[in-house]
Coordinates of C-alpha atoms in Angstrom, one line a residue:
M1 CA -35.4 -22.3 -86.5
T2 CA -35.5 -21.1 -82.9
T3 CA -32.2 -21.6 -80.9
F4 CA -30.9 -20.8 -77.5
K5 CA -28.3 -21.9 -75.0
T6 CA -28.4 -21.8 -71.2
T7 CA -26.0 -23.0 -68.5
V8 CA -26.0 -23.8 -64.8
R9 CA -23.1 -24.4 -62.4
I10 CA -23.7 -27.5 -60.2
R11 CA -21.6 -28.3 -57.1
R12 CA -21.1 -31.9 -57.9
P13 CA -18.9 -33.8 -60.4
P14 CA -20.2 -34.7 -63.9
E15 CA -20.6 -38.3 -62.8
T16 CA -23.2 -37.4 -60.2
V17 CA -24.9 -35.0 -62.6
T18 CA -25.1 -37.8 -65.2
E19 CA -26.7 -40.2 -62.7
V20 CA -29.6 -37.8 -62.2
L21 CA -29.8 -36.6 -65.8
L22 CA -30.2 -40.2 -67.1
D23 CA -32.5 -41.6 -64.4
P24 CA -36.0 -41.7 -65.9
E25 CA -37.5 -41.9 -62.3
M26 CA -35.8 -38.6 -61.4
A27 CA -36.8 -36.7 -64.5
P28 CA -40.2 -35.6 -63.2
R29 CA -38.5 -34.0 -60.2
W30 CA -36.7 -31.5 -62.3
T31 CA -38.8 -31.2 -65.5
A32 CA -41.8 -28.9 -65.3
G33 CA -45.1 -30.6 -66.4
L34 CA -43.5 -34.0 -66.8
E35 CA -45.6 -36.7 -65.3
R36 CA -43.3 -39.6 -66.2
L37 CA -40.6 -40.6 -68.6
E38 CA -41.0 -44.1 -70.0
V39 CA -38.1 -45.8 -71.7
V40 CA -39.6 -47.7 -74.6
S41 CA -36.4 -48.9 -76.4
G42 CA -32.8 -49.2 -75.5
E43 CA -31.0 -48.2 -72.3
P44 CA -30.8 -44.7 -70.8
G45 CA -27.5 -43.0 -71.7
I46 CA -26.8 -45.3 -74.7
A47 CA -27.3 -43.9 -78.2
G48 CA -30.5 -45.3 -79.7
C49 CA -32.5 -45.1 -76.5
V50 CA -36.1 -43.9 -77.1
G51 CA -38.2 -42.4 -74.3
H52 CA -41.8 -41.3 -74.2
A53 CA -42.2 -38.1 -72.1
H54 CA -45.7 -37.9 -70.7
Y55 CA -46.6 -34.3 -69.9
V56 CA -49.7 -32.7 -68.2
E57 CA -49.9 -29.0 -68.7
G58 CA -53.0 -26.8 -68.2
G59 CA -55.1 -29.9 -67.7
R60 CA -54.0 -31.3 -71.1
R61 CA -51.9 -34.3 -71.7
H62 CA -49.4 -34.7 -74.4
L63 CA -46.6 -37.0 -75.4
L64 CA -43.1 -36.1 -76.7
V65 CA -40.7 -38.7 -78.1
D66 CA -37.1 -38.3 -77.1
R67 CA -34.5 -40.1 -79.2
L68 CA -31.0 -40.2 -77.8
E69 CA -28.8 -39.9 -80.9
Q70 CA -25.2 -39.2 -79.9
V71 CA -23.4 -39.8 -76.6
V72 CA -20.0 -39.1 -75.2
P73 CA -20.5 -40.7 -71.8
G74 CA -20.5 -38.2 -68.9
R75 CA -19.8 -35.3 -71.3
R76 CA -22.3 -34.9 -74.1
Y77 CA -25.8 -36.1 -75.0
Q78 CA -27.7 -35.2 -78.1
S79 CA -31.4 -35.9 -78.5
T80 CA -34.1 -35.2 -81.0
I81 CA -37.4 -34.4 -79.3
S82 CA -40.6 -34.5 -81.4
G83 CA -44.4 -34.3 -80.8
G84 CA -46.8 -31.6 -79.8
G85 CA -46.2 -29.7 -83.1
L86 CA -42.5 -29.4 -82.7
T87 CA -39.1 -31.0 -83.4
A88 CA -36.1 -30.0 -81.5
R89 CA -32.5 -31.0 -81.2
V90 CA -31.2 -30.8 -77.6
I91 CA -27.5 -30.9 -76.9
T92 CA -26.5 -31.2 -73.2
T93 CA -22.8 -30.9 -72.3
L94 CA -21.2 -31.4 -68.9
D95 CA -17.8 -29.7 -68.3
P96 CA -15.9 -30.4 -65.1
I97 CA -14.6 -27.4 -63.3
G98 CA -12.7 -26.9 -60.1
E99 CA -13.0 -29.5 -57.3
G100 CA -16.0 -31.6 -58.1
E101 CA -18.1 -29.0 -59.9
T102 CA -19.8 -29.1 -63.3
I103 CA -20.9 -26.5 -65.8
M104 CA -24.0 -27.9 -67.6
T105 CA -24.9 -26.3 -70.9
L106 CA -28.2 -27.0 -72.7
R107 CA -28.4 -26.0 -76.4
W108 CA -31.9 -26.1 -77.9
E109 CA -32.6 -25.8 -81.7
G110 CA -36.3 -26.3 -82.6
H111 CA -39.0 -25.5 -85.1
G112 CA -42.7 -26.1 -85.6
T113 CA -44.0 -29.0 -87.6
S114 CA -47.3 -27.3 -88.5
W115 CA -48.1 -23.8 -89.9
L116 CA -49.4 -22.9 -86.4
T117 CA -46.4 -24.0 -84.4
C118 CA -44.0 -22.7 -87.1
W119 CA -45.5 -19.3 -86.3
L120 CA -45.9 -19.8 -82.5
I121 CA -42.5 -21.2 -81.5
P122 CA -40.4 -18.1 -82.4
M123 CA -43.0 -16.0 -80.5
M124 CA -42.7 -18.3 -77.4
K125 CA -38.9 -18.2 -77.4
R126 CA -38.6 -16.3 -74.1
Q127 CA -41.1 -18.6 -72.4
I128 CA -39.2 -21.7 -73.7
I129 CA -35.9 -20.2 -72.4
R130 CA -37.4 -19.4 -68.9
R131 CA -38.8 -22.9 -68.7
A132 CA -35.4 -24.5 -69.6
E133 CA -33.6 -22.3 -67.1
A134 CA -36.1 -23.3 -64.4
D135 CA -35.7 -27.0 -65.2
L136 CA -31.9 -26.7 -65.0
E137 CA -32.2 -24.9 -61.6
A138 CA -34.4 -27.8 -60.4
L139 CA -31.9 -30.3 -61.8
R140 CA -29.2 -28.5 -59.9
G141 CA -31.2 -28.7 -56.7
A142 CA -31.9 -32.4 -57.2
V143 CA -28.2 -33.2 -57.9
E144 CA -26.9 -31.1 -55.0
G145 CA -29.4 -32.7 -52.7
I146 CA -27.7 -36.1 -53.2
E147 CA -25.4 -37.1 -50.3
E148 CA -21.8 -37.8 -51.4

């Protein structure tokens, strides 16, 4: 299993971060390659919600299924993401700090579901980390761009 953790400091309170994090319309603004996030079951931010993440990368389209499994509102969100030859658990935590700021931590634990992706994913760890870091920086920009 490949694992990593990355964090970003956002100059907005957890409530504002949560608004952007859980808004399917905003997701393509801060997620590389994401064309759209379609909620197919449940409600964003509520355990049991299922979304289809439609990606376009390198001219190829693929679909990932995101199942929100555990929620502590405004503090912790745990999802299982599957498709494209992988399964990953993603845990996002939001910790308030100082005056209206948030430390957002993303923990990713994933593995391949075929012999090829079982072999490739560990070799792609640095690329996966860089992409997650870039996505969190884009999320920070989207959140901090909101007028309070």
